[in-house]
């Protein structure tokens, strides 16, 4: 642990992007976990004791045990993420603890990453790079590592929030007809020409499917083996949300040839990646890099700090999360 000041009212569970911690310590004493790895549970419960605020990440489970360890002085849990499935919102509400997240600031970077993965999967870039690095002989040939073209290919988006909408806007440059599924159909001005479809209808027409909906009890393993089987033969799946796609079912669909390729940016039990998925040559796998740009991580950290500063000054979080907002 790196002690950023002599008093410990604020805990930061992970090293922040350059320049972010200084904004916090200019106003409050803080202790920052000084590695990029999650804190062990016992260490976290010990470190949170007596804190007024904690900046957490998705690896930090905030439940009754965590809140009891912190004690009655805890006023805010500021999640350094747009997601918040690691936080028991009801338990926080019962104890009067505010919760915040970091929406909006990571939209462009995550949408860019979705497209990077989509292009890598459809054009088999991972396979190509591994081929070169292995030293295997190769030569240009008419049938060598053939991929898929995107122009005119139907794109489906599961989850048309900020990130899904940004993915849809980028699809216009590729002349891809876009359909989406949300719990509710968007007003026409927000859909950018994309068509709302019931989930099973969306799957049936999506030669490429990008998954950006948040993880919740309702969406966990929403794309199981049965629903993956509804995709057109040879489809491509890009998963930007851990837990929505059943990873073992995805690996099986790749193994059988039902899917042409898949790409996954984050995983249900990080840092664990299922061996069945690692074994698939046409699986493009990234270690949760969706928001991993300097500007975006600074903006996320800055927003988490803004939330802490606002609450400790007696105000409301800038971007609050409650059971009501989480259900939207």
Coordinates of C-alpha atoms in Angstrom, one line a residue, residues 28-278:
X28 CA -8.6 14.5 1.3
X29 CA -6.2 12.1 2.9
X30 CA -6.2 8.8 0.9
X31 CA -4.6 5.4 0.8
X32 CA -4.1 3.9 -2.7
X33 CA -3.5 0.2 -3.5
X34 CA -0.3 0.5 -5.5
X35 CA -0.6 -2.4 -8.0
X36 CA -2.8 -3.1 -10.9
X37 CA -4.0 -6.4 -9.3
X38 CA -7.1 -6.8 -7.1
X39 CA -6.7 -6.6 -3.4
X40 CA -7.2 -10.0 -1.6
X41 CA -10.5 -10.1 0.2
X42 CA -9.1 -10.1 3.6
X43 CA -6.8 -7.2 2.8
X44 CA -9.7 -5.3 1.4
X45 CA -11.9 -5.8 4.4
X46 CA -9.1 -4.6 6.7
X47 CA -8.2 -1.6 4.5
X48 CA -11.8 -0.4 4.2
X49 CA -12.3 -0.1 8.0
X50 CA -13.0 3.5 9.1
X51 CA -13.1 5.0 5.5
X52 CA -15.5 7.7 4.5
X53 CA -15.2 6.9 0.8
X54 CA -13.9 4.0 -1.3
X55 CA -13.1 4.0 -5.0
X56 CA -13.7 0.5 -6.2
X57 CA -13.4 -1.5 -9.4
X58 CA -15.5 -4.4 -10.7
X59 CA -13.3 -6.9 -8.9
X60 CA -14.2 -5.5 -5.5
X61 CA -17.3 -7.1 -4.2
X62 CA -19.3 -4.5 -2.1
X63 CA -21.7 -6.5 0.0
X64 CA -22.9 -6.6 3.6
X65 CA -19.6 -7.9 4.8
X66 CA -17.7 -5.1 3.1
X67 CA -20.1 -2.4 4.4
X68 CA -20.0 -3.8 7.9
X69 CA -16.2 -3.9 7.8
X70 CA -16.1 -0.2 6.7
X71 CA -18.3 0.8 9.5
X72 CA -21.0 3.6 9.9
X73 CA -18.7 6.4 8.6
X74 CA -18.7 5.1 5.0
X75 CA -20.6 7.6 2.9
X76 CA -19.9 6.7 -0.8
X77 CA -18.7 3.8 -2.9
X78 CA -17.5 5.2 -6.2
X79 CA -17.1 2.5 -8.8
X80 CA -14.4 3.1 -11.3
X81 CA -16.5 1.5 -14.0
X82 CA -19.8 2.0 -15.9
X83 CA -21.0 -1.3 -14.6
X84 CA -22.0 -1.9 -11.0
X85 CA -22.9 -5.6 -10.7
X86 CA -20.2 -6.0 -8.0
X87 CA -22.2 -3.8 -5.7
X88 CA -25.2 -4.8 -3.5
X89 CA -27.3 -1.6 -4.1
X90 CA -29.9 -2.7 -1.5
X91 CA -27.3 -3.2 1.2
X92 CA -25.8 0.2 0.5
X93 CA -29.2 1.9 0.6
X94 CA -30.0 0.2 3.9
X95 CA -26.9 1.7 5.4
X96 CA -27.2 5.1 3.8
X97 CA -24.2 4.6 1.6
X98 CA -24.2 6.4 -1.8
X99 CA -23.1 4.6 -4.9
X100 CA -21.8 6.1 -8.2
X101 CA -20.3 4.9 -11.4
X102 CA -18.5 6.4 -14.4
X103 CA -20.9 6.4 -17.4
X104 CA -20.4 8.3 -20.7
X105 CA -16.7 9.0 -20.5
X106 CA -15.8 5.6 -21.8
X107 CA -18.3 5.3 -24.7
X108 CA -16.1 6.2 -27.6
X109 CA -13.1 4.1 -26.5
X110 CA -15.3 1.0 -25.8
X111 CA -17.1 1.4 -29.2
X112 CA -13.7 1.7 -30.9
X113 CA -12.6 -1.5 -29.2
X114 CA -15.7 -3.3 -30.2
X115 CA -14.9 -2.5 -33.8
X116 CA -11.2 -3.4 -33.4
X117 CA -12.4 -6.9 -32.2
X118 CA -15.0 -7.2 -34.9
X119 CA -12.5 -6.5 -37.6
X120 CA -9.9 -8.8 -36.0
X121 CA -12.4 -11.6 -35.8
X122 CA -13.9 -11.2 -39.3
X123 CA -10.5 -10.8 -41.0
X124 CA -8.8 -13.5 -38.8
X125 CA -6.0 -11.1 -37.7
X126 CA -5.2 -13.1 -34.6
X127 CA -4.7 -16.3 -36.6
X128 CA -2.5 -14.4 -39.1
X129 CA -0.3 -12.9 -36.5
X130 CA 0.2 -16.2 -34.7
X131 CA 1.0 -17.8 -38.0
X132 CA 3.8 -15.3 -38.7
X133 CA 5.2 -15.3 -35.1
X134 CA 5.4 -19.1 -35.2
X135 CA 7.7 -19.1 -38.2
X136 CA 5.5 -21.4 -40.2
X137 CA 6.0 -21.0 -44.0
X138 CA 3.4 -19.0 -45.8
X139 CA 2.8 -17.4 -49.2
X140 CA 0.0 -15.4 -50.7
X141 CA -2.6 -17.8 -52.0
X142 CA -6.2 -17.4 -53.2
X143 CA -7.6 -19.5 -50.3
X144 CA -5.1 -18.4 -47.5
X145 CA -6.9 -17.2 -44.3
X146 CA -10.0 -16.0 -46.0
X147 CA -12.2 -13.8 -43.8
X148 CA -15.5 -12.1 -44.1
X149 CA -16.4 -8.7 -45.7
X150 CA -18.6 -6.3 -43.8
X151 CA -20.2 -4.1 -46.5
X152 CA -23.9 -4.9 -46.6
X153 CA -23.6 -7.5 -43.8
X154 CA -26.4 -7.3 -41.2
X155 CA -25.2 -6.1 -37.8
X156 CA -27.1 -6.8 -34.7
X157 CA -26.5 -4.9 -31.4
X158 CA -27.7 -6.4 -28.1
X159 CA -27.9 -3.4 -25.8
X160 CA -28.5 0.0 -27.4
X161 CA -27.3 2.2 -24.7
X162 CA -24.5 4.8 -25.1
X163 CA -22.0 2.2 -26.3
X164 CA -24.4 0.3 -28.5
X165 CA -25.4 3.6 -30.2
X166 CA -21.8 4.5 -30.7
X167 CA -21.2 1.1 -32.3
X168 CA -24.2 1.6 -34.6
X169 CA -22.9 5.0 -35.7
X170 CA -19.6 3.5 -36.7
X171 CA -21.4 0.8 -38.7
X172 CA -22.6 3.5 -41.2
X173 CA -19.0 3.8 -42.5
X174 CA -19.2 0.1 -43.4
X175 CA -22.6 0.3 -45.1
X176 CA -24.0 -2.3 -42.7
X177 CA -27.7 -2.4 -42.0
X178 CA -28.2 -2.3 -38.2
X179 CA -30.9 -3.8 -36.0
X180 CA -30.9 -3.9 -32.2
X181 CA -32.6 -5.2 -29.2
X182 CA -33.3 -3.3 -26.0
X183 CA -35.8 -3.7 -23.3
X184 CA -37.5 -0.7 -24.9
X185 CA -37.5 0.7 -28.4
X186 CA -35.6 3.9 -28.7
X187 CA -37.1 7.1 -30.1
X188 CA -36.3 7.3 -33.8
X189 CA -33.9 10.2 -33.3
X190 CA -31.7 8.1 -30.9
X191 CA -31.6 5.0 -33.0
X192 CA -29.6 6.5 -35.9
X193 CA -31.6 4.5 -38.4
X194 CA -31.3 1.2 -36.6
X195 CA -34.3 -1.1 -36.4
X196 CA -35.6 -2.5 -33.1
X197 CA -36.4 -6.2 -33.2
X198 CA -37.5 -8.8 -30.6
X199 CA -34.4 -10.7 -29.4
X200 CA -35.0 -14.0 -31.3
X201 CA -35.7 -12.0 -34.5
X202 CA -32.5 -10.0 -34.0
X203 CA -30.4 -13.1 -33.6
X204 CA -31.9 -14.7 -36.7
X205 CA -30.8 -11.9 -38.9
X206 CA -27.4 -10.9 -37.3
X207 CA -24.5 -12.1 -39.4
X208 CA -22.4 -10.1 -36.9
X209 CA -23.7 -9.6 -33.3
X210 CA -22.1 -7.1 -30.9
X211 CA -23.1 -7.5 -27.2
X212 CA -23.0 -4.3 -25.1
X213 CA -25.9 -4.7 -22.7
X214 CA -25.1 -4.5 -19.0
X215 CA -24.8 -7.6 -16.9
X216 CA -27.8 -8.1 -14.5
X217 CA -29.8 -11.0 -13.2
X218 CA -32.0 -10.8 -16.3
X219 CA -29.1 -10.8 -18.8
X220 CA -26.7 -13.3 -17.2
X221 CA -26.2 -16.1 -19.8
X222 CA -28.9 -14.5 -21.9
X223 CA -27.0 -15.8 -24.9
X224 CA -26.8 -19.5 -24.0
X225 CA -26.4 -22.4 -26.4
X226 CA -30.0 -22.3 -27.4
X227 CA -29.9 -18.6 -28.4
X228 CA -26.5 -18.8 -30.0
X229 CA -28.0 -21.5 -32.2
X230 CA -30.5 -19.0 -33.5
X231 CA -27.7 -17.0 -35.2
X232 CA -27.2 -17.5 -38.9
X233 CA -24.7 -20.2 -39.8
X234 CA -21.2 -18.7 -39.9
X235 CA -22.1 -15.7 -37.8
X236 CA -19.6 -13.7 -35.7
X237 CA -20.1 -12.7 -32.0
X238 CA -18.4 -9.8 -30.3
X239 CA -18.9 -9.7 -26.5
X240 CA -18.1 -6.5 -24.7
X241 CA -19.9 -7.5 -21.4
X242 CA -18.8 -10.4 -19.2
X243 CA -21.5 -12.9 -18.2
X244 CA -24.1 -12.1 -20.9
X245 CA -22.7 -14.7 -23.3
X246 CA -22.2 -18.2 -21.9
X247 CA -18.5 -18.6 -22.6
X248 CA -18.6 -22.4 -22.7
X249 CA -21.5 -22.3 -25.1
X250 CA -19.6 -19.8 -27.3
X251 CA -16.6 -22.1 -27.4
X252 CA -18.8 -25.1 -28.3
X253 CA -20.3 -23.1 -31.2
X254 CA -16.9 -22.2 -32.5
X255 CA -15.7 -25.8 -32.1
X256 CA -18.7 -27.1 -34.1
X257 CA -18.3 -24.5 -36.9
X258 CA -21.7 -23.0 -36.2
X259 CA -19.9 -19.6 -35.7
X260 CA -17.2 -18.3 -38.0
X261 CA -15.5 -16.4 -35.3
X262 CA -15.9 -14.7 -32.0
X263 CA -14.2 -12.0 -29.9
X264 CA -14.4 -11.4 -26.2
X265 CA -13.1 -8.4 -24.3
X266 CA -13.9 -9.4 -20.7
X267 CA -14.7 -12.6 -18.9
X268 CA -17.1 -13.9 -16.3
X269 CA -14.4 -15.0 -13.9
X270 CA -11.6 -12.6 -14.6
X271 CA -8.7 -13.2 -14.9
X272 CA -9.7 -16.8 -15.6
X273 CA -10.4 -17.6 -19.3
X274 CA -12.1 -21.0 -20.0
X275 CA -9.6 -23.4 -21.5
X276 CA -12.3 -24.4 -24.1
X277 CA -12.3 -20.8 -25.3
X278 CA -8.5 -20.5 -25.3

